[in-house]
């Protein structure tokens, strides 16, 4: 049985569905602060639990035979983490320490962790490989790096097997249209562009057109959420023989302007834009060297065409279930 913390969140819910399709038994735990209960596949067992509450964690492990954990539960708004770091250090770091305590007390020693390219900070070179120095520039990124470091110490002392998956920009929605991305507030580029095209917003602000990139806008590596899900499943299988970190990205960089154009082509509608100042903390370009994921996990992203990724998100935007 696999415990998925944050199983009602965006990436968590897609991973729950993927694991069930692969034949795993799954418990999805979530405090539903940001997650959506409707996002959890009804083949999974749902448990309302909060990592800050040791009692609910103990019950979870006492009452279920858990073999491994996939840990998504975290707050993930970069801007909010700068304004309210306490919220992030408590929830993300202390929450993970609590989870690890419950795991070790129940002799569960395998974890796949939702980490981020934000642990690298301002890139010194691209594409970014796993050996790139880690120097996060905001509390959110620092919480994720601290957790990676905690895992390494716990492995030496307690034999914890861990794989931290460092995602680039998660994007898209389930191909069958049943689950998708639904954040309140929404801050991510692709859903904001699609909401604008769909008439829910007046315009999309382009944060900076004076970057040192071919069209002056920031370049990111958009990776489909179902490709993230498949990598988590492969990582679970790898935990017996490997601990460490692995980048998850397509290796392809797409600019903000290219995203807007692709969304216009997919939807057949135009997107009103406004040129706005740069957003603090945005590096000009971030994209992954994904060779380790391919070689070590045998992972291959199915979605390498940005329009195909946006097509799944546009389908969801028009038929959102939550
Ligand atoms: N952008 C705009 N207008 C908007 C929103 C975003 O121009 O209204 C731009 C941003 O400036 C950035 C790009 O679109 O250049 C992508 O922005 P997102 O907010 O969608 O994603 P980020 O790259 O900022 O953030 C993602 C994850 C974070 C993670 C970070 C690591 O969402 O969790 O990558 O860099 F920390």
Tab-separated table of C-alpha atoms and ligand atoms in Angstrom:
chain	number	residue	atom	x	y	z
A	1	UNK	CA	0.000	0.000	0.000
A	2	UNK	CA	1.362	3.416	-1.005
A	3	UNK	CA	0.627	6.514	1.072
A	4	UNK	CA	0.376	9.683	-1.026
A	5	UNK	CA	0.498	12.838	1.128
A	6	UNK	CA	-1.071	15.832	-0.591
A	7	UNK	CA	-3.032	13.351	-2.685
A	8	UNK	CA	-5.803	15.883	-3.348
A	9	UNK	CA	-3.408	18.434	-4.848
A	10	UNK	CA	-2.566	19.055	-8.480
A	11	UNK	CA	0.400	16.714	-8.956
A	12	UNK	CA	-0.620	14.415	-6.086
A	13	UNK	CA	-4.040	13.642	-7.568
A	14	UNK	CA	-2.596	12.808	-10.983
A	15	UNK	CA	-0.062	10.509	-9.324
A	16	UNK	CA	-2.785	8.776	-7.277
A	17	UNK	CA	-4.672	8.036	-10.500
A	18	UNK	CA	-1.515	6.806	-12.247
A	19	UNK	CA	-0.589	4.469	-9.376
A	20	UNK	CA	-4.103	2.994	-9.316
A	21	UNK	CA	-3.951	2.407	-13.076
A	22	UNK	CA	-0.644	0.593	-12.490
A	23	UNK	CA	-2.312	-1.698	-9.937
A	24	UNK	CA	-1.070	-0.172	-6.669
A	25	UNK	CA	-3.265	0.119	-3.597
A	26	UNK	CA	-3.281	3.790	-2.612
A	27	UNK	CA	-4.165	5.871	0.446
A	28	UNK	CA	-4.441	9.572	-0.344
A	29	UNK	CA	-3.966	11.798	2.714
A	30	UNK	CA	-4.680	15.508	2.542
A	31	UNK	CA	-5.729	18.305	4.917
A	32	UNK	CA	-7.825	19.824	2.073
A	33	UNK	CA	-6.519	23.340	2.750
A	34	UNK	CA	-5.543	23.676	-0.900
A	35	UNK	CA	-6.463	20.220	-2.183
A	36	UNK	CA	-9.809	19.139	-3.643
A	37	UNK	CA	-11.503	15.986	-2.428
A	38	UNK	CA	-13.119	15.636	-5.861
A	39	UNK	CA	-9.650	15.278	-7.343
A	40	UNK	CA	-9.108	11.950	-5.583
A	41	UNK	CA	-9.907	8.906	-7.675
A	42	UNK	CA	-12.643	6.908	-5.944
A	43	UNK	CA	-10.571	3.715	-6.187
A	44	UNK	CA	-8.183	5.245	-3.581
A	45	UNK	CA	-8.817	5.338	0.142
A	46	UNK	CA	-9.030	8.966	1.319
A	47	UNK	CA	-7.896	10.032	4.794
A	48	UNK	CA	-8.277	13.588	6.082
A	49	UNK	CA	-4.945	14.144	7.827
A	50	UNK	CA	-2.571	16.978	8.589
A	51	UNK	CA	1.175	16.480	8.927
A	52	UNK	CA	1.222	19.001	11.777
A	53	UNK	CA	-0.997	16.653	13.796
A	54	UNK	CA	1.080	13.713	15.080
A	55	UNK	CA	-2.030	11.916	16.314
A	56	UNK	CA	-3.682	11.776	12.909
A	57	UNK	CA	-0.356	10.620	11.442
A	58	UNK	CA	0.015	7.884	14.028
A	59	UNK	CA	-3.524	6.670	13.306
A	60	UNK	CA	-2.782	6.638	9.602
A	61	UNK	CA	0.240	4.366	10.061
A	62	UNK	CA	-1.358	2.254	12.842
A	63	UNK	CA	-4.424	1.501	10.725
A	64	UNK	CA	-2.822	0.805	7.360
A	65	UNK	CA	-0.014	-1.421	6.153
A	66	UNK	CA	2.046	1.204	4.353
A	67	UNK	CA	5.024	0.048	2.267
A	68	UNK	CA	6.238	3.391	0.914
A	69	UNK	CA	5.313	7.072	0.897
A	70	UNK	CA	5.100	9.611	-1.916
A	71	UNK	CA	5.251	12.991	-0.236
A	72	UNK	CA	3.646	15.967	-1.989
A	73	UNK	CA	1.982	17.758	0.943
A	74	UNK	CA	3.478	21.263	1.114
A	75	UNK	CA	2.692	24.917	0.648
A	76	UNK	CA	4.046	26.047	-2.710
A	77	UNK	CA	3.515	29.773	-3.286
A	78	UNK	CA	6.939	31.361	-3.757
A	79	UNK	CA	5.717	34.936	-3.084
A	80	UNK	CA	3.823	33.943	0.062
A	81	UNK	CA	6.900	32.113	1.346
A	82	UNK	CA	8.828	35.404	1.224
A	83	UNK	CA	6.077	37.283	3.080
A	84	UNK	CA	5.334	34.552	5.618
A	85	UNK	CA	8.351	32.236	5.925
A	86	UNK	CA	7.196	30.872	9.276
A	87	UNK	CA	4.175	29.292	7.585
A	88	UNK	CA	6.477	27.553	5.096
A	89	UNK	CA	9.179	26.368	7.480
A	90	UNK	CA	6.579	24.952	9.881
A	91	UNK	CA	4.332	23.294	7.379
A	92	UNK	CA	6.910	22.051	4.901
A	93	UNK	CA	9.891	21.227	7.123
A	94	UNK	CA	8.255	20.363	10.463
A	95	UNK	CA	5.441	18.565	8.625
A	96	UNK	CA	8.029	16.398	6.870
A	97	UNK	CA	9.893	15.725	10.133
A	98	UNK	CA	6.604	14.551	11.656
A	99	UNK	CA	5.935	12.325	8.672
A	100	UNK	CA	9.438	10.833	8.917
A	101	UNK	CA	8.984	10.205	12.625
A	102	UNK	CA	5.747	8.305	12.027
A	103	UNK	CA	7.360	6.381	9.158
A	104	UNK	CA	10.385	5.309	11.198
A	105	UNK	CA	8.236	4.356	14.198
A	106	UNK	CA	6.359	2.016	11.861
A	107	UNK	CA	9.494	0.799	10.095
A	108	UNK	CA	8.533	2.419	6.769
A	109	UNK	CA	11.811	3.410	5.128
A	110	UNK	CA	10.987	4.389	1.560
A	111	UNK	CA	9.998	7.847	0.372
A	112	UNK	CA	9.654	9.628	-2.979
A	113	UNK	CA	9.636	13.385	-2.500
A	114	UNK	CA	8.237	16.290	-4.453
A	115	UNK	CA	11.197	18.642	-4.803
A	116	UNK	CA	11.761	21.481	-7.215
A	117	UNK	CA	14.183	23.200	-9.545
A	118	UNK	CA	13.710	26.174	-7.186
A	119	UNK	CA	16.370	24.469	-5.012
A	120	UNK	CA	18.975	25.482	-7.624
A	121	UNK	CA	18.213	29.219	-7.407
A	122	UNK	CA	19.604	31.526	-10.097
A	123	UNK	CA	21.133	29.145	-12.685
A	124	UNK	CA	24.870	29.272	-13.266
A	125	UNK	CA	24.435	27.305	-16.499
A	126	UNK	CA	21.687	25.651	-18.549
A	127	UNK	CA	20.492	23.013	-19.070
A	128	UNK	CA	20.542	22.424	-15.309
A	129	UNK	CA	21.794	19.013	-14.231
A	130	UNK	CA	21.607	17.472	-10.761
A	131	UNK	CA	25.193	18.541	-9.958
A	132	UNK	CA	24.336	22.208	-10.364
A	133	UNK	CA	24.993	24.000	-7.030
A	134	UNK	CA	21.879	24.402	-4.897
A	135	UNK	CA	21.379	27.942	-3.683
A	136	UNK	CA	17.657	28.706	-3.451
A	137	UNK	CA	16.632	32.368	-3.444
A	138	UNK	CA	13.355	32.116	-1.495
A	139	UNK	CA	12.062	30.319	1.634
A	140	UNK	CA	9.929	27.926	-0.440
A	141	UNK	CA	13.011	26.641	-2.275
A	142	UNK	CA	14.965	26.513	0.979
A	143	UNK	CA	12.316	24.322	2.648
A	144	UNK	CA	12.630	21.812	-0.181
A	145	UNK	CA	16.444	21.846	-0.037
A	146	UNK	CA	16.420	21.374	3.752
A	147	UNK	CA	14.185	18.344	3.357
A	148	UNK	CA	16.546	16.843	0.760
A	149	UNK	CA	19.394	17.316	3.259
A	150	UNK	CA	17.374	15.765	6.090
A	151	UNK	CA	16.791	12.688	3.915
A	152	UNK	CA	20.528	12.227	3.348
A	153	UNK	CA	21.205	12.337	7.107
A	154	UNK	CA	18.296	9.977	7.830
A	155	UNK	CA	19.610	7.531	5.280
A	156	UNK	CA	23.011	7.352	6.991
A	157	UNK	CA	21.549	7.072	10.478
A	158	UNK	CA	18.325	5.136	9.935
A	159	UNK	CA	18.569	3.564	6.478
A	160	UNK	CA	15.855	5.738	4.898
A	161	UNK	CA	15.684	5.199	1.132
A	162	UNK	CA	14.695	8.398	-0.651
A	163	UNK	CA	14.361	9.852	-4.116
A	164	UNK	CA	13.785	13.608	-4.457
A	165	UNK	CA	12.271	14.495	-7.813
A	166	UNK	CA	13.122	18.061	-8.774
A	167	UNK	CA	10.355	19.276	-11.041
A	168	UNK	CA	10.622	22.096	-13.478
A	169	UNK	CA	7.250	23.711	-14.425
A	170	UNK	CA	4.362	21.284	-13.940
A	171	UNK	CA	1.710	21.843	-16.607
A	172	UNK	CA	-1.309	20.310	-18.339
A	173	UNK	CA	-4.131	18.170	-17.041
A	174	UNK	CA	-5.264	14.564	-17.179
A	175	UNK	CA	-5.803	13.414	-20.751
A	176	UNK	CA	-9.270	12.055	-19.905
A	177	UNK	CA	-10.344	15.478	-18.584
A	178	UNK	CA	-11.411	14.164	-15.163
A	179	UNK	CA	-8.805	15.934	-13.059
A	180	UNK	CA	-6.737	19.043	-13.575
A	181	UNK	CA	-5.089	22.132	-12.171
A	182	UNK	CA	-7.180	24.271	-9.820
A	183	UNK	CA	-5.349	26.673	-7.526
A	184	UNK	CA	-6.849	29.535	-5.527
A	185	UNK	CA	-5.216	31.924	-6.065
A	186	UNK	CA	-3.803	30.846	-9.421
A	187	UNK	CA	-0.309	32.173	-10.178
A	188	UNK	CA	0.898	29.864	-12.951
A	189	UNK	CA	1.275	31.093	-16.483
A	190	UNK	CA	-0.594	28.471	-18.529
A	191	UNK	CA	-3.862	28.393	-16.517
A	192	UNK	CA	-3.836	32.206	-16.321
A	193	UNK	CA	-3.419	32.514	-20.095
A	194	UNK	CA	-6.226	29.995	-20.694
A	195	UNK	CA	-8.541	31.724	-18.206
A	196	UNK	CA	-7.881	34.984	-20.075
A	197	UNK	CA	-8.660	33.365	-23.411
A	198	UNK	CA	-11.817	31.909	-21.845
A	199	UNK	CA	-13.001	35.378	-20.812
A	200	UNK	CA	-12.498	34.925	-17.058
A	201	UNK	CA	-9.714	37.524	-16.908
A	202	UNK	CA	-9.229	40.767	-18.839
A	203	UNK	CA	-5.636	40.178	-19.846
A	204	UNK	CA	-2.434	38.356	-19.040
A	205	UNK	CA	0.480	40.405	-17.777
A	206	UNK	CA	3.832	39.454	-19.309
A	207	UNK	CA	6.336	39.916	-16.505
A	208	UNK	CA	9.272	41.418	-18.376
A	209	UNK	CA	10.165	41.608	-22.073
A	210	UNK	CA	13.754	42.758	-21.550
A	211	UNK	CA	15.378	39.460	-20.568
A	212	UNK	CA	18.434	38.184	-22.399
A	213	UNK	CA	16.422	35.605	-24.376
A	214	UNK	CA	15.504	35.503	-28.101
A	215	UNK	CA	12.105	37.227	-27.627
A	216	UNK	CA	12.936	39.001	-24.355
A	217	UNK	CA	10.586	36.882	-22.178
A	218	UNK	CA	11.485	34.211	-19.637
A	219	UNK	CA	12.106	30.640	-20.717
A	220	UNK	CA	10.815	27.686	-18.690
A	221	UNK	CA	10.648	23.905	-19.078
A	222	UNK	CA	6.958	22.866	-18.992
A	223	UNK	CA	6.505	19.233	-18.065
A	224	UNK	CA	3.168	17.451	-18.321
A	225	UNK	CA	1.682	16.386	-14.986
A	226	UNK	CA	1.078	12.824	-16.260
A	227	UNK	CA	4.782	12.556	-17.109
A	228	UNK	CA	5.544	13.662	-13.555
A	229	UNK	CA	3.156	10.975	-12.300
A	230	UNK	CA	4.828	8.208	-14.306
A	231	UNK	CA	8.246	9.242	-12.945
A	232	UNK	CA	6.996	8.908	-9.355
A	233	UNK	CA	5.875	5.382	-10.090
A	234	UNK	CA	9.251	4.489	-11.639
A	235	UNK	CA	11.030	6.075	-8.655
A	236	UNK	CA	9.027	3.894	-6.252
A	237	UNK	CA	10.346	0.809	-8.021
A	238	UNK	CA	13.915	2.171	-7.824
A	239	UNK	CA	13.986	2.840	-4.058
A	240	UNK	CA	15.380	-0.605	-3.177
A	241	UNK	CA	18.631	0.138	-4.971
A	242	UNK	CA	18.962	3.928	-5.164
A	243	UNK	CA	18.699	7.083	-3.049
A	244	UNK	CA	19.261	10.579	-4.442
A	245	UNK	CA	17.815	13.360	-6.542
A	246	UNK	CA	16.557	13.401	-10.116
A	247	UNK	CA	15.458	16.302	-12.346
A	248	UNK	CA	12.116	16.043	-14.094
A	249	UNK	CA	11.752	18.260	-17.126
A	250	UNK	CA	11.423	17.832	-20.885
A	251	UNK	CA	14.736	19.572	-21.513
A	252	UNK	CA	12.911	21.966	-23.856
A	253	UNK	CA	12.676	25.673	-23.069
A	254	UNK	CA	9.567	27.676	-24.013
A	255	UNK	CA	9.234	31.451	-23.575
A	256	UNK	CA	6.256	33.299	-22.093
A	257	UNK	CA	5.408	34.720	-25.525
A	258	UNK	CA	5.638	31.256	-27.093
A	259	UNK	CA	3.214	29.922	-24.476
A	260	UNK	CA	0.712	32.661	-25.283
A	261	UNK	CA	0.989	32.040	-29.037
A	262	UNK	CA	0.637	28.267	-28.571
A	263	UNK	CA	-2.450	28.782	-26.358
A	264	UNK	CA	-3.993	31.044	-29.006
A	265	UNK	CA	-3.384	28.402	-31.664
A	266	UNK	CA	-4.792	25.567	-29.542
A	267	UNK	CA	-7.935	27.506	-28.579
A	268	UNK	CA	-8.392	29.402	-31.851
A	269	UNK	CA	-8.919	32.588	-29.809
A	270	UNK	CA	-6.731	35.568	-29.052
A	271	UNK	CA	-5.279	36.440	-25.652
A	272	UNK	CA	-5.145	40.121	-24.601
A	273	UNK	CA	-1.740	40.907	-23.070
A	274	UNK	CA	-0.156	43.713	-21.102
A	275	UNK	CA	3.580	44.219	-20.847
A	276	UNK	CA	4.416	44.504	-17.132
A	277	UNK	CA	7.662	44.913	-15.164
A	278	UNK	CA	9.777	41.896	-14.276
A	279	UNK	CA	8.567	39.792	-11.322
A	280	UNK	CA	11.155	39.655	-8.537
A	281	UNK	CA	13.167	36.441	-8.404
A	282	UNK	CA	12.446	35.167	-11.936
A	283	UNK	CA	15.575	33.783	-13.658
A	284	UNK	CA	15.713	34.408	-17.434
A	285	UNK	CA	15.918	30.726	-18.336
A	286	UNK	CA	15.373	27.455	-16.547
A	287	UNK	CA	15.386	24.113	-18.287
A	288	UNK	CA	16.441	20.664	-17.305
A	289	UNK	CA	19.136	18.255	-18.234
A	290	UNK	CA	16.896	15.189	-17.907
A	291	UNK	CA	19.393	12.456	-18.821
A	292	UNK	CA	19.521	11.049	-15.297
A	293	UNK	CA	15.755	10.435	-15.222
A	294	UNK	CA	15.936	8.735	-18.593
A	295	UNK	CA	18.988	6.607	-17.813
A	296	UNK	CA	18.333	5.709	-14.178
A	297	UNK	CA	14.540	5.437	-14.153
A	298	UNK	CA	13.975	4.528	-17.800
A	299	UNK	CA	11.591	7.505	-17.892
A	300	UNK	CA	10.519	9.106	-21.139
A	301	UNK	CA	8.168	12.088	-21.173
A	302	UNK	CA	5.189	11.407	-23.454
A	303	UNK	CA	4.465	15.099	-23.961
A	304	UNK	CA	7.282	16.980	-25.668
A	305	UNK	CA	5.108	19.314	-27.729
A	306	UNK	CA	3.967	22.371	-25.807
A	307	UNK	CA	0.727	22.556	-27.819
A	308	UNK	CA	-0.209	19.029	-26.746
A	309	UNK	CA	0.413	19.990	-23.121
A	310	UNK	CA	-1.681	23.147	-23.490
A	311	UNK	CA	-4.433	21.189	-25.288
A	312	UNK	CA	-5.008	19.083	-22.160
A	313	UNK	CA	-5.074	22.227	-19.991
A	314	UNK	CA	-7.503	23.954	-22.404
A	315	UNK	CA	-9.801	20.927	-22.311
A	316	UNK	CA	-9.802	21.179	-18.487
A	317	UNK	CA	-10.285	24.957	-18.472
A	318	UNK	CA	-13.464	24.523	-20.528
A	319	UNK	CA	-14.822	21.610	-18.453
A	320	UNK	CA	-13.483	22.162	-14.943
A	321	UNK	CA	-14.972	19.833	-12.350
A	322	UNK	CA	-13.648	21.694	-9.293
B	1	LIG	N1	4.454	34.806	-15.867
B	1	LIG	C1	3.970	35.928	-16.510
B	1	LIG	N2	2.713	36.363	-16.174
B	1	LIG	C2	1.941	35.755	-15.223
B	1	LIG	C3	2.462	34.601	-14.585
B	1	LIG	C4	3.722	34.150	-14.931
B	1	LIG	O1	4.618	36.538	-17.348
B	1	LIG	O2	0.841	36.218	-14.955
B	1	LIG	C5	5.786	34.322	-16.230
B	1	LIG	C6	6.756	34.292	-15.059
B	1	LIG	O3	7.384	35.538	-14.926
B	1	LIG	C7	7.687	33.167	-15.469
B	1	LIG	C8	6.802	32.216	-16.291
B	1	LIG	O4	5.662	32.995	-16.650
B	1	LIG	O5	8.679	33.658	-16.305
B	1	LIG	C9	6.340	31.013	-15.506
B	1	LIG	O6	5.784	31.472	-14.267
B	1	LIG	P1	4.991	30.516	-13.270
B	1	LIG	O7	4.553	31.376	-12.128
B	1	LIG	O8	3.959	29.750	-14.024
B	1	LIG	O9	6.079	29.477	-12.810
B	1	LIG	P2	7.505	29.743	-12.132
B	1	LIG	O10	8.525	29.367	-13.162
B	1	LIG	O11	7.641	31.051	-11.505
B	1	LIG	O12	7.395	28.752	-10.893
B	1	LIG	C10	7.535	27.374	-11.018
B	1	LIG	C11	6.776	26.675	-9.916
B	1	LIG	C12	7.341	27.010	-8.567
B	1	LIG	C13	8.799	26.766	-8.556
B	1	LIG	C14	9.448	27.498	-9.688
B	1	LIG	C15	10.900	27.218	-9.781
B	1	LIG	O13	5.433	27.068	-9.944
B	1	LIG	O14	6.733	26.198	-7.587
B	1	LIG	O15	8.867	27.095	-10.918
B	1	LIG	O16	11.512	28.221	-10.514
B	1	LIG	F1	9.324	27.217	-7.395
